[in-house]
Coordinates of C-alpha atoms in Angstrom, one line a residue:
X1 CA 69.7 -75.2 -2.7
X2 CA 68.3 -77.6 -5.0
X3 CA 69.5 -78.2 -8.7
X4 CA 66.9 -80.2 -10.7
X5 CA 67.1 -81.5 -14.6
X6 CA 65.5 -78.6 -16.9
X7 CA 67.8 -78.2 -19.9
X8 CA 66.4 -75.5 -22.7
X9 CA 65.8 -77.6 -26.3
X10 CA 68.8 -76.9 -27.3
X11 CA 70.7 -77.9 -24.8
X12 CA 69.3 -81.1 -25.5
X13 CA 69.6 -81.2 -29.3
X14 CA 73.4 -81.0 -29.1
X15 CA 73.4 -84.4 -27.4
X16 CA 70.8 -86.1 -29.4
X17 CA 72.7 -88.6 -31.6
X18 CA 75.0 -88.9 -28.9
X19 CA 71.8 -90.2 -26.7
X20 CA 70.8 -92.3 -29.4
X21 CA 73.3 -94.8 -28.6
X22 CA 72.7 -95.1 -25.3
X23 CA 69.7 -97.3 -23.7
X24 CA 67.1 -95.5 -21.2
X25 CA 69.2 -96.5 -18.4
X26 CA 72.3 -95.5 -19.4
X27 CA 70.9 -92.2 -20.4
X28 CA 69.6 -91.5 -17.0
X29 CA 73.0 -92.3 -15.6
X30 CA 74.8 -89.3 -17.6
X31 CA 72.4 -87.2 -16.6
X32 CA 72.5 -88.2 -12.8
X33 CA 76.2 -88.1 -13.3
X34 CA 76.3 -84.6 -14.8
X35 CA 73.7 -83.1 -12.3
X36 CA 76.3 -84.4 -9.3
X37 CA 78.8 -83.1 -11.7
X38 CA 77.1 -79.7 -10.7
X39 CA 76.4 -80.1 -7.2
X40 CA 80.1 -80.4 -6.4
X41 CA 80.5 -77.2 -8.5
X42 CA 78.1 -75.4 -6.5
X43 CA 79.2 -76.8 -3.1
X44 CA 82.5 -75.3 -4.0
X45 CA 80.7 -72.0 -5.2
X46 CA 79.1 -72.0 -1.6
X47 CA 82.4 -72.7 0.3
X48 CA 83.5 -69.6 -2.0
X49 CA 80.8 -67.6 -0.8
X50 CA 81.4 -68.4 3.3
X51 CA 85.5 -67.9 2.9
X52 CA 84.6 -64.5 1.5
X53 CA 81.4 -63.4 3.8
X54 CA 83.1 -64.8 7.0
X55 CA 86.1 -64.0 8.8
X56 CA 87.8 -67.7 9.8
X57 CA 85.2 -69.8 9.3
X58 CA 85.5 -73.2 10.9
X59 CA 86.1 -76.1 8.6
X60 CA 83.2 -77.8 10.6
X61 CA 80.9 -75.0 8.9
X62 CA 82.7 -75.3 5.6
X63 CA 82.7 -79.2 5.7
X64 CA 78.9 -78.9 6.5
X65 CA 77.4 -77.8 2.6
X66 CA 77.1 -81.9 1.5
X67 CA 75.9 -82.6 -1.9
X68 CA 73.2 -85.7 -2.2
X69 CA 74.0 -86.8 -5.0
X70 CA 71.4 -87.8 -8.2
X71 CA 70.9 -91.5 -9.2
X72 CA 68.9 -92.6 -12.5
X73 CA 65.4 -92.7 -10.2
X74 CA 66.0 -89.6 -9.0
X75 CA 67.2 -86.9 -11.4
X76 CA 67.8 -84.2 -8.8
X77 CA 70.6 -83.0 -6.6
X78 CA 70.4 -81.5 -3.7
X79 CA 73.3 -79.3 -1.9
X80 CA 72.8 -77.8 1.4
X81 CA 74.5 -77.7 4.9
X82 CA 73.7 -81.0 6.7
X83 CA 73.9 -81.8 10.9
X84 CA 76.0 -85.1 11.0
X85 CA 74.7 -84.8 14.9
X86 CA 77.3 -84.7 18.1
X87 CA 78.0 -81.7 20.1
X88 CA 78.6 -78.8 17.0
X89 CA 75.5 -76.2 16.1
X90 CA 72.9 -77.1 13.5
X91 CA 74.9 -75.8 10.4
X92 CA 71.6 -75.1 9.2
X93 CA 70.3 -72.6 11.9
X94 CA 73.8 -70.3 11.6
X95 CA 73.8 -70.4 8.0
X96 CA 69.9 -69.4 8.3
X97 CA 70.5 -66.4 10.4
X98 CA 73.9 -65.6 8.1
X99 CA 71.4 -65.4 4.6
X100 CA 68.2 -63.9 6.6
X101 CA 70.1 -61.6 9.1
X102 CA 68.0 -62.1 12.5
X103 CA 69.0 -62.8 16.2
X104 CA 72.2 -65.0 17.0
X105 CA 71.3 -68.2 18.7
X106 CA 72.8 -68.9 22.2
X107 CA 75.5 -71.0 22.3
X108 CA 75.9 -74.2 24.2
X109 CA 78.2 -72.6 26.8
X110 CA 76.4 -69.2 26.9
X111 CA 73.0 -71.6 28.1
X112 CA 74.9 -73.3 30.6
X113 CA 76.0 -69.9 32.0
X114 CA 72.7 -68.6 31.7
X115 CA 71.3 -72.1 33.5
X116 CA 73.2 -71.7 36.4
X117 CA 72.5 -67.2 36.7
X118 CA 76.2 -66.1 35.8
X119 CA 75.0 -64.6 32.1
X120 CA 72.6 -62.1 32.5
X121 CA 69.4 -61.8 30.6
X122 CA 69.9 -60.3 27.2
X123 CA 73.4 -61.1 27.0
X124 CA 75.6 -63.7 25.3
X125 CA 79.5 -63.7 25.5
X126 CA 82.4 -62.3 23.3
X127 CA 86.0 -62.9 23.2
X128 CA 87.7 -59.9 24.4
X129 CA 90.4 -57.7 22.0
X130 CA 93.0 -58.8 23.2
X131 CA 92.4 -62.6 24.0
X132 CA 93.6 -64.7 27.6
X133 CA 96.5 -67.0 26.5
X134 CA 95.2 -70.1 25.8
X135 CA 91.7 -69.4 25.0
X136 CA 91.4 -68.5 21.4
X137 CA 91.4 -71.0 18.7
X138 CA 92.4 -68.9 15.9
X139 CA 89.3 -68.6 14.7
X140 CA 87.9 -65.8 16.9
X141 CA 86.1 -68.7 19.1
X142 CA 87.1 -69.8 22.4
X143 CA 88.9 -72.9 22.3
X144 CA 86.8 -76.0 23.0
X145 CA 89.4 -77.4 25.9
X146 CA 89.3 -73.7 27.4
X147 CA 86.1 -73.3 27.3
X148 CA 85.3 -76.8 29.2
X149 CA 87.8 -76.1 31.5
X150 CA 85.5 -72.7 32.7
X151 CA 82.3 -74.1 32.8
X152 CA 83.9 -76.7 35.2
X153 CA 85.3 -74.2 37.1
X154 CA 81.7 -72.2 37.5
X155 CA 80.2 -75.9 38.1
X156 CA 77.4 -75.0 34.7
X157 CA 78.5 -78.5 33.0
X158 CA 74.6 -79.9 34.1
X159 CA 74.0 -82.8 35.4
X160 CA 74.9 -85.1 32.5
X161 CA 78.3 -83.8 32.8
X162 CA 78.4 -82.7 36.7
X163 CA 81.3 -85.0 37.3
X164 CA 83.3 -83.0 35.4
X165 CA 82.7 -79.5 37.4
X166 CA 86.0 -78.7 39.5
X167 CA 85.7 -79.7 43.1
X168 CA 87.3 -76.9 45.5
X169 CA 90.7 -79.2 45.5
X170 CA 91.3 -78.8 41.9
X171 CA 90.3 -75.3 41.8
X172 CA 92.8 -74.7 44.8
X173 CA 96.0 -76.3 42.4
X174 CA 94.5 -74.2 39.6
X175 CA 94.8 -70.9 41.8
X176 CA 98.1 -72.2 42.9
X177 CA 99.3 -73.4 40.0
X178 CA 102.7 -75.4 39.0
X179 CA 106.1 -74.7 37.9
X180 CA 105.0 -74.5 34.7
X181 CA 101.9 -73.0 34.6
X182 CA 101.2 -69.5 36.7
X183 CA 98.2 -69.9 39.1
X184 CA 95.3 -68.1 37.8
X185 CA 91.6 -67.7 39.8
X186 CA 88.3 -66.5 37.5
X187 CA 85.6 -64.5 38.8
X188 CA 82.7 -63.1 37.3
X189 CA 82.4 -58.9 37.3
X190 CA 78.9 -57.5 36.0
X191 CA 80.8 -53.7 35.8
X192 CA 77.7 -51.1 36.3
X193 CA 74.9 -54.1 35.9
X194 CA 75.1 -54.3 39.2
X195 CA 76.4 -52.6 42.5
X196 CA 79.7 -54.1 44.2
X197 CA 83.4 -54.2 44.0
X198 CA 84.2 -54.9 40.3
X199 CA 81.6 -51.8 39.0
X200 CA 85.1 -50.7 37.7
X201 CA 85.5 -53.5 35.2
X202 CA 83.5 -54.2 32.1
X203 CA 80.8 -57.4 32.2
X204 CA 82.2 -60.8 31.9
X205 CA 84.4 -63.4 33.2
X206 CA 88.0 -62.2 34.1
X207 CA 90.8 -64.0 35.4
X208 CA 93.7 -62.8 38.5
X209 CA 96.9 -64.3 37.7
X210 CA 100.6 -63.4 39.1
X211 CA 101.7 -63.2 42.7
X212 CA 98.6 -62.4 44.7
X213 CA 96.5 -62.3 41.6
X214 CA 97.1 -58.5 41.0
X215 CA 97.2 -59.0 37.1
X216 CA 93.7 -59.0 36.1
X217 CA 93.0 -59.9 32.7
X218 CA 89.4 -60.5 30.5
X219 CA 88.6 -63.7 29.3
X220 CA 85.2 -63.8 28.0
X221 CA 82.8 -60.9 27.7
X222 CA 79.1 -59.9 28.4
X223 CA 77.6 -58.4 25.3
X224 CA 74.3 -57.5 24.4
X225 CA 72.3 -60.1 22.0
X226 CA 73.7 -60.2 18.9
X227 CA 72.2 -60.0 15.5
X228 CA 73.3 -60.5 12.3
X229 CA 73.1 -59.1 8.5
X230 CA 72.2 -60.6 5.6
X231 CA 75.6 -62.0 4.2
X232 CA 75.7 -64.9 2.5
X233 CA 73.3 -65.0 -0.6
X234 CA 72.6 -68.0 -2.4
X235 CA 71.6 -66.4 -5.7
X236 CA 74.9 -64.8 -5.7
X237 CA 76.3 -68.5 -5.3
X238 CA 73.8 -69.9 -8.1
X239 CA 75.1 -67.3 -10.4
X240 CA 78.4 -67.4 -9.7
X241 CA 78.5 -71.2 -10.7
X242 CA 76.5 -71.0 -13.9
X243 CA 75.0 -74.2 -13.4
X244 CA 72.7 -74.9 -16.6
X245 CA 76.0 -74.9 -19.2
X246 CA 78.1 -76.3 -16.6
X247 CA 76.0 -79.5 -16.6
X248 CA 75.0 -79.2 -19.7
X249 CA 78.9 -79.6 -21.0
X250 CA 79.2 -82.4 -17.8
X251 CA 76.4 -84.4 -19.3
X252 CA 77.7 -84.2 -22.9
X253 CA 81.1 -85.1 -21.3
X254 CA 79.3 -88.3 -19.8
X255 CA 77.9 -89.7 -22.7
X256 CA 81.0 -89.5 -24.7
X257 CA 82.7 -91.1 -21.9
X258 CA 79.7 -94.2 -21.8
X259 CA 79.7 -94.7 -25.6
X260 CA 83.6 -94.6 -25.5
X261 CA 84.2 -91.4 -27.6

């Protein structure tokens, strides 16, 4: 979304003899300052729009929309969901498929599952009803510490990061486990995907825990490639923040605040 200086004449009339006192670079410097004025007013419009279109969304996501800000030269602002790099999603590509509805991306993990053949073809992953203690971050994700902790266990962390796959002595403490912590072993089951003897339980990765395993609980689910609706709408955003008055009064409010009214 981009917000660019275009006020009607009369917009600009009421701030005429309040201009006149101001030199050409000081002028330019309200207006940058009330066009920023109203990118932070529609950055919070967007935020709006997310908390009510999605159900927990991460602040990472929320934290994405930045405003670039306008300057004298450049009497624009520009508000949009920015990557800041590391190891999060392009903000840009789930926002994307949130306002054009389309196919879910794979996640990081559900590539490295598919890398190494546990994910099936046409499948991503899920967090089951009912969630495996430990796993869920509140957000309906899977918890970024539980989620490393499986893809060591399967050996999928790749070979920048193959160091950190369990060896068979760590997965035997895990299956053991402490005094503390019950011993838990995962497996994968691919229910009626395929024939053998875990056709009775749904696709996915489960987990046995209790004496000799015989609890057997879900922890992350095989589902078929998601896709999503059109939900967030940026229209609905730009005319929910009423931008043209908005910076119109900000503006004025800058001038009188230069020339010391």
């Amino acid at each position: 979304m981009r917000v660019t200086v275009g006020f009607n004449g009369s917009g600009l009339a009421s701030v005429q003899s309040q201009l006149a006192k101001l030199s050409g670079q000081q002028a330019k410097q309200a207006y940058a300052d009330g066009l920023s004025d109203g990118g932070f007013r529609a950055r919070r419009e967007w935020q709006r729009e997310m908390r009510e279109q999605f159900d927990r969304p991460t602040a990472y996501i929320l934290r994405s929309v930045s405003v670039r800000k306008a300057t004298p030269e450049r009497l624009s602002v520009e508000i949009e969901p920015t990557y800041f790099g590391g190891k999060g999603v392009d903000p840009q590509k789930i926002l994307q498929a949130q306002e054009f509805g389309g196919a879910r991306r794979d996640k990081r993990s559900e590539a490295a599952l598919r890398r190494i053949g546990i994910l099936p073809a046409g499948y991503q992953t899920a967090i089951p009803a009912t969630s495996f203690p430990g796993s869920d971050d509140g957000r309906g994700n899977v918890r970024g510490g539980f989620l490393v902790r499986l893809l060591s266990y399967f050996q999928a962390m790749g070979e920048q990061g193959y160091k950190a796959n369990m060896t068979d002595k760590r997965k035997a403490r895990l299956h053991k486990g402490t005094k503390d912590r019950e011993g838990v072993r995962f497996f994968i089951a691919y229910g009626r995907l395929r024939s053998g003897p875990t056709q009775h339980l749904a696709p996915g990765i489960w987990a046995a825990t209790g004496q000799d395993g015989f609890i057997v609980r879900p922890v992350l689910m095989f589902v078929r490639d998601g896709t999503y609706e059109s939900r967030i709408n940026r229209e609905r955003v730009a005319e929910r923040a009423d931008l043209e008055p908005y910076i119109e009064r900000r503006i004025r409010y800058r001038i009188r605040k230069m020339v010391g009214e």
